[in-house]
């Protein structure tokens, strides 16, 4: 993965947003931007190869931001898989990177990704990913969804469409927004300009879905701001503080 990609799914009436981040240190700034927009990390480790250099990089950034990862030991069906050894290697890596007690008490899920199978214990029988999804529902806090305050979001990625032009992709942190609304774009230097949101999409599966309104907790792609940049704050009015 070079660029972050996002999708979502519905499970037991809950929308789970998923952002796949680059794993490599060469894309460090992108990794940090994405990690600031999410609530937990699924750390996928190969059951044969164990933690890789990119595992260390993404985990280090996650721990520094106070996130509590869920560890998925994948490809447990490989002939030379050693999931118990890899679990201990991951625990050592957490300790080496200065994880706190709560972070060290991570949940582990065992998986065979290509078969769509996950299990909480190697001896369990399973034919789907429900054990992983249940772990996410149980251990990832719901996204803060305060819609009583003015709208504020921050793009962590950009897109482009031949008809709509430049697109800002990011998480809405506070409030709600509708298409056709005028917004203020703010830099951390307090420099401001205005624009109008002409179209808005959310992500469902591998497709995009046009919406007229979105609120705190949603990850959206917005059109109508041809000069939008990553890290700028899009908000309701100029008196609001820019996001760091």
Coordinates of C-alpha atoms in Angstrom, one line a residue:
X1 CA 0.0 0.0 0.0
X2 CA 1.4 3.4 -1.0
X3 CA -1.7 5.6 -0.5
X4 CA -4.2 5.2 2.3
X5 CA -7.5 3.7 1.0
X6 CA -10.7 3.6 2.9
X7 CA -13.9 1.5 3.0
X8 CA -16.6 0.7 5.5
X9 CA -19.0 -2.2 6.4
X10 CA -22.1 -2.6 8.5
X11 CA -22.0 -5.3 11.2
X12 CA -24.8 -5.8 13.8
X13 CA -26.2 -2.4 12.9
X14 CA -22.9 -0.6 13.5
X15 CA -20.9 1.1 10.7
X16 CA -17.2 0.3 10.9
X17 CA -14.9 2.6 8.9
X18 CA -11.7 1.0 7.8
X19 CA -8.6 2.9 6.6
X20 CA -5.7 0.9 5.1
X21 CA -2.5 2.8 5.8
X22 CA 0.9 2.5 4.1
X23 CA 3.2 0.4 6.3
X24 CA 6.5 1.8 5.2
X25 CA 8.6 4.5 6.9
X26 CA 9.0 6.2 3.5
X27 CA 5.3 7.2 3.7
X28 CA 5.6 8.3 7.4
X29 CA 3.7 11.6 7.1
X30 CA 0.8 9.8 5.5
X31 CA 0.8 7.2 8.2
X32 CA 0.7 9.8 10.9
X33 CA -2.1 11.8 9.2
X34 CA -4.3 8.6 8.9
X35 CA -3.6 7.5 12.5
X36 CA -4.9 10.9 13.7
X37 CA -8.2 10.2 12.1
X38 CA -9.0 6.8 13.5
X39 CA -9.9 5.2 16.9
X40 CA -7.9 2.0 16.9
X41 CA -5.4 -0.1 14.9
X42 CA -5.6 -3.6 13.6
X43 CA -2.0 -4.7 13.5
X44 CA -1.7 -7.6 11.0
X45 CA 1.3 -9.9 11.4
X46 CA 2.3 -12.9 9.3
X47 CA 2.2 -16.1 11.4
X48 CA 5.3 -17.4 9.7
X49 CA 7.4 -14.3 9.1
X50 CA 6.6 -12.4 12.4
X51 CA 6.9 -8.7 12.8
X52 CA 8.5 -6.9 9.8
X53 CA 10.2 -3.5 9.8
X54 CA 7.0 -1.8 8.6
X55 CA 5.1 -3.4 11.5
X56 CA 7.5 -1.7 13.9
X57 CA 7.1 1.7 12.2
X58 CA 3.2 1.8 12.2
X59 CA 3.0 0.3 15.7
X60 CA 5.4 2.9 17.1
X61 CA 3.3 5.7 15.7
X62 CA 0.1 4.1 17.0
X63 CA 1.5 3.7 20.5
X64 CA 2.8 7.3 20.6
X65 CA -0.7 8.5 19.8
X66 CA -2.2 6.5 22.7
X67 CA -4.0 4.1 20.5
X68 CA -4.6 0.5 21.7
X69 CA -4.0 -1.9 18.8
X70 CA -5.8 -5.2 18.2
X71 CA -3.3 -7.8 16.9
X72 CA -4.3 -10.1 14.1
X73 CA -1.9 -13.0 13.5
X74 CA -2.7 -13.9 9.9
X75 CA -1.9 -16.8 7.6
X76 CA -2.0 -19.4 10.4
X77 CA -2.5 -22.1 7.7
X78 CA 1.0 -21.6 6.3
X79 CA 3.1 -24.9 6.6
X80 CA 5.7 -23.1 8.7
X81 CA 3.3 -20.9 10.7
X82 CA 4.3 -20.5 14.4
X83 CA 1.5 -18.3 15.8
X84 CA 2.5 -18.7 19.5
X85 CA 6.1 -17.7 18.8
X86 CA 4.9 -14.7 16.7
X87 CA 2.6 -13.7 19.5
X88 CA 5.6 -13.5 21.9
X89 CA 7.6 -11.6 19.3
X90 CA 4.8 -9.0 19.0
X91 CA 4.6 -8.7 22.8
X92 CA 8.4 -8.1 22.9
X93 CA 8.0 -5.5 20.2
X94 CA 5.3 -3.7 22.2
X95 CA 7.6 -3.6 25.2
X96 CA 10.6 -2.4 23.2
X97 CA 8.5 0.5 21.8
X98 CA 7.4 1.6 25.3
X99 CA 3.8 0.5 25.3
X100 CA 1.9 1.2 28.5
X101 CA 0.2 -1.5 30.6
X102 CA -3.1 -1.0 28.9
X103 CA -1.5 -1.2 25.4
X104 CA 0.4 -4.4 26.5
X105 CA -2.9 -6.0 27.4
X106 CA -3.8 -6.3 23.7
X107 CA -6.4 -8.6 22.2
X108 CA -5.1 -11.2 19.7
X109 CA -7.2 -12.7 16.9
X110 CA -5.9 -15.5 14.7
X111 CA -6.9 -15.5 11.0
X112 CA -6.7 -16.9 7.5
X113 CA -7.4 -13.8 5.5
X114 CA -7.8 -15.4 2.1
X115 CA -10.5 -17.8 3.4
X116 CA -12.2 -15.0 5.4
X117 CA -11.8 -16.9 8.7
X118 CA -10.9 -15.5 12.1
X119 CA -10.8 -17.1 15.6
X120 CA -10.0 -16.0 19.1
X121 CA -8.2 -19.2 20.0
X122 CA -6.2 -21.5 17.7
X123 CA -8.4 -24.5 18.8
X124 CA -11.7 -22.7 17.9
X125 CA -13.6 -23.7 14.8
X126 CA -14.8 -20.8 12.6
X127 CA -15.9 -20.2 9.1
X128 CA -16.2 -16.4 9.0
X129 CA -14.6 -13.1 10.3
X130 CA -17.3 -12.6 13.0
X131 CA -14.8 -13.2 15.9
X132 CA -12.7 -10.3 14.6
X133 CA -15.7 -8.0 14.0
X134 CA -17.0 -8.8 17.5
X135 CA -13.6 -7.9 18.9
X136 CA -13.7 -4.6 17.1
X137 CA -17.2 -3.8 18.5
X138 CA -16.2 -4.8 22.0
X139 CA -12.8 -3.0 22.2
X140 CA -12.9 0.0 19.9
X141 CA -14.7 3.0 21.4
X142 CA -17.5 4.5 19.3
X143 CA -16.3 7.5 17.3
X144 CA -17.1 10.8 19.2
X145 CA -20.3 12.0 17.4
X146 CA -21.1 15.4 18.9
X147 CA -23.4 17.0 16.4
X148 CA -24.5 19.8 18.7
X149 CA -21.3 21.9 18.0
X150 CA -20.4 23.5 14.7
X151 CA -19.0 21.4 11.8
X152 CA -15.2 20.7 11.8
X153 CA -13.3 18.2 9.6
X154 CA -9.7 17.7 8.4
X155 CA -8.6 16.0 5.1
X156 CA -6.0 13.3 5.5
X157 CA -6.0 12.5 1.8
X158 CA -6.9 14.0 -1.6
X159 CA -8.7 12.5 -4.5
X160 CA -9.5 13.7 -8.1
X161 CA -12.5 13.3 -10.3
X162 CA -12.6 14.4 -14.0
X163 CA -16.0 16.1 -13.4
X164 CA -15.7 17.2 -9.8
X165 CA -12.0 18.2 -9.7
X166 CA -10.0 18.0 -6.5
X167 CA -11.6 16.2 -3.6
X168 CA -10.8 16.3 0.1
X169 CA -11.0 13.0 2.0
X170 CA -11.2 13.1 5.8
X171 CA -13.0 12.6 9.1
X172 CA -15.7 14.8 10.4
X173 CA -14.7 15.5 14.0
X174 CA -17.6 17.6 15.1
X175 CA -21.0 18.8 13.9
X176 CA -22.9 18.1 10.7
X177 CA -22.6 19.4 7.1
X178 CA -24.8 19.4 4.1
X179 CA -24.1 19.8 0.4
X180 CA -24.6 23.4 -0.8
X181 CA -23.3 24.8 2.5
X182 CA -20.7 27.5 2.6
X183 CA -17.7 26.6 4.7
X184 CA -14.4 28.2 5.9
X185 CA -11.1 26.6 5.2
X186 CA -8.5 27.5 7.9
X187 CA -4.8 26.9 8.1
X188 CA -3.0 26.6 11.5
X189 CA -1.6 30.1 10.7
X190 CA -5.2 31.3 11.1
X191 CA -5.3 32.3 7.4
X192 CA -8.8 31.7 6.1
X193 CA -10.7 31.4 2.8
X194 CA -14.3 30.3 2.0
X195 CA -15.8 27.7 -0.3
X196 CA -19.0 25.8 -1.0
X197 CA -19.5 22.0 -0.7
X198 CA -21.0 20.9 -4.0
X199 CA -21.0 17.1 -3.6
X200 CA -20.3 14.7 -0.8
X201 CA -19.7 10.9 -0.7
X202 CA -19.2 8.3 2.0
X203 CA -17.6 4.9 1.5
X204 CA -19.5 1.6 1.5
X205 CA -17.6 -1.6 0.6
X206 CA -15.5 -0.8 -2.5
X207 CA -17.9 1.8 -3.8
X208 CA -18.8 5.4 -3.0
X209 CA -22.2 6.6 -2.0
X210 CA -23.4 10.1 -2.6
X211 CA -25.0 11.7 0.5
X212 CA -26.7 15.1 1.2
X213 CA -25.6 15.2 4.8
X214 CA -22.9 13.8 7.0
X215 CA -22.0 14.1 10.7
X216 CA -19.3 13.6 13.3
X217 CA -17.6 10.2 13.1
X218 CA -18.2 9.9 9.3
X219 CA -15.3 9.7 6.8
X220 CA -16.3 11.6 3.7
X221 CA -15.0 12.8 0.4
X222 CA -16.1 16.3 -0.4
X223 CA -16.1 18.3 -3.7
X224 CA -16.3 22.0 -4.3
X225 CA -13.0 23.2 -2.7
X226 CA -10.6 23.2 -5.7
X227 CA -7.6 24.4 -3.6
X228 CA -8.0 22.2 -0.5
X229 CA -4.9 20.8 1.0
X230 CA -4.2 17.9 3.4
X231 CA -4.2 19.0 7.1
X232 CA -6.3 22.1 6.6
X233 CA -9.4 22.5 8.7
X234 CA -12.8 22.8 7.0
X235 CA -15.3 24.4 9.4
X236 CA -18.5 26.4 9.8
X237 CA -17.1 29.8 10.6
X238 CA -13.8 31.7 11.0
X239 CA -14.0 31.9 14.8
X240 CA -13.4 28.1 15.2
X241 CA -9.9 26.9 16.1
X242 CA -7.9 25.1 13.4
X243 CA -7.2 21.4 14.1
X244 CA -3.5 20.7 14.7

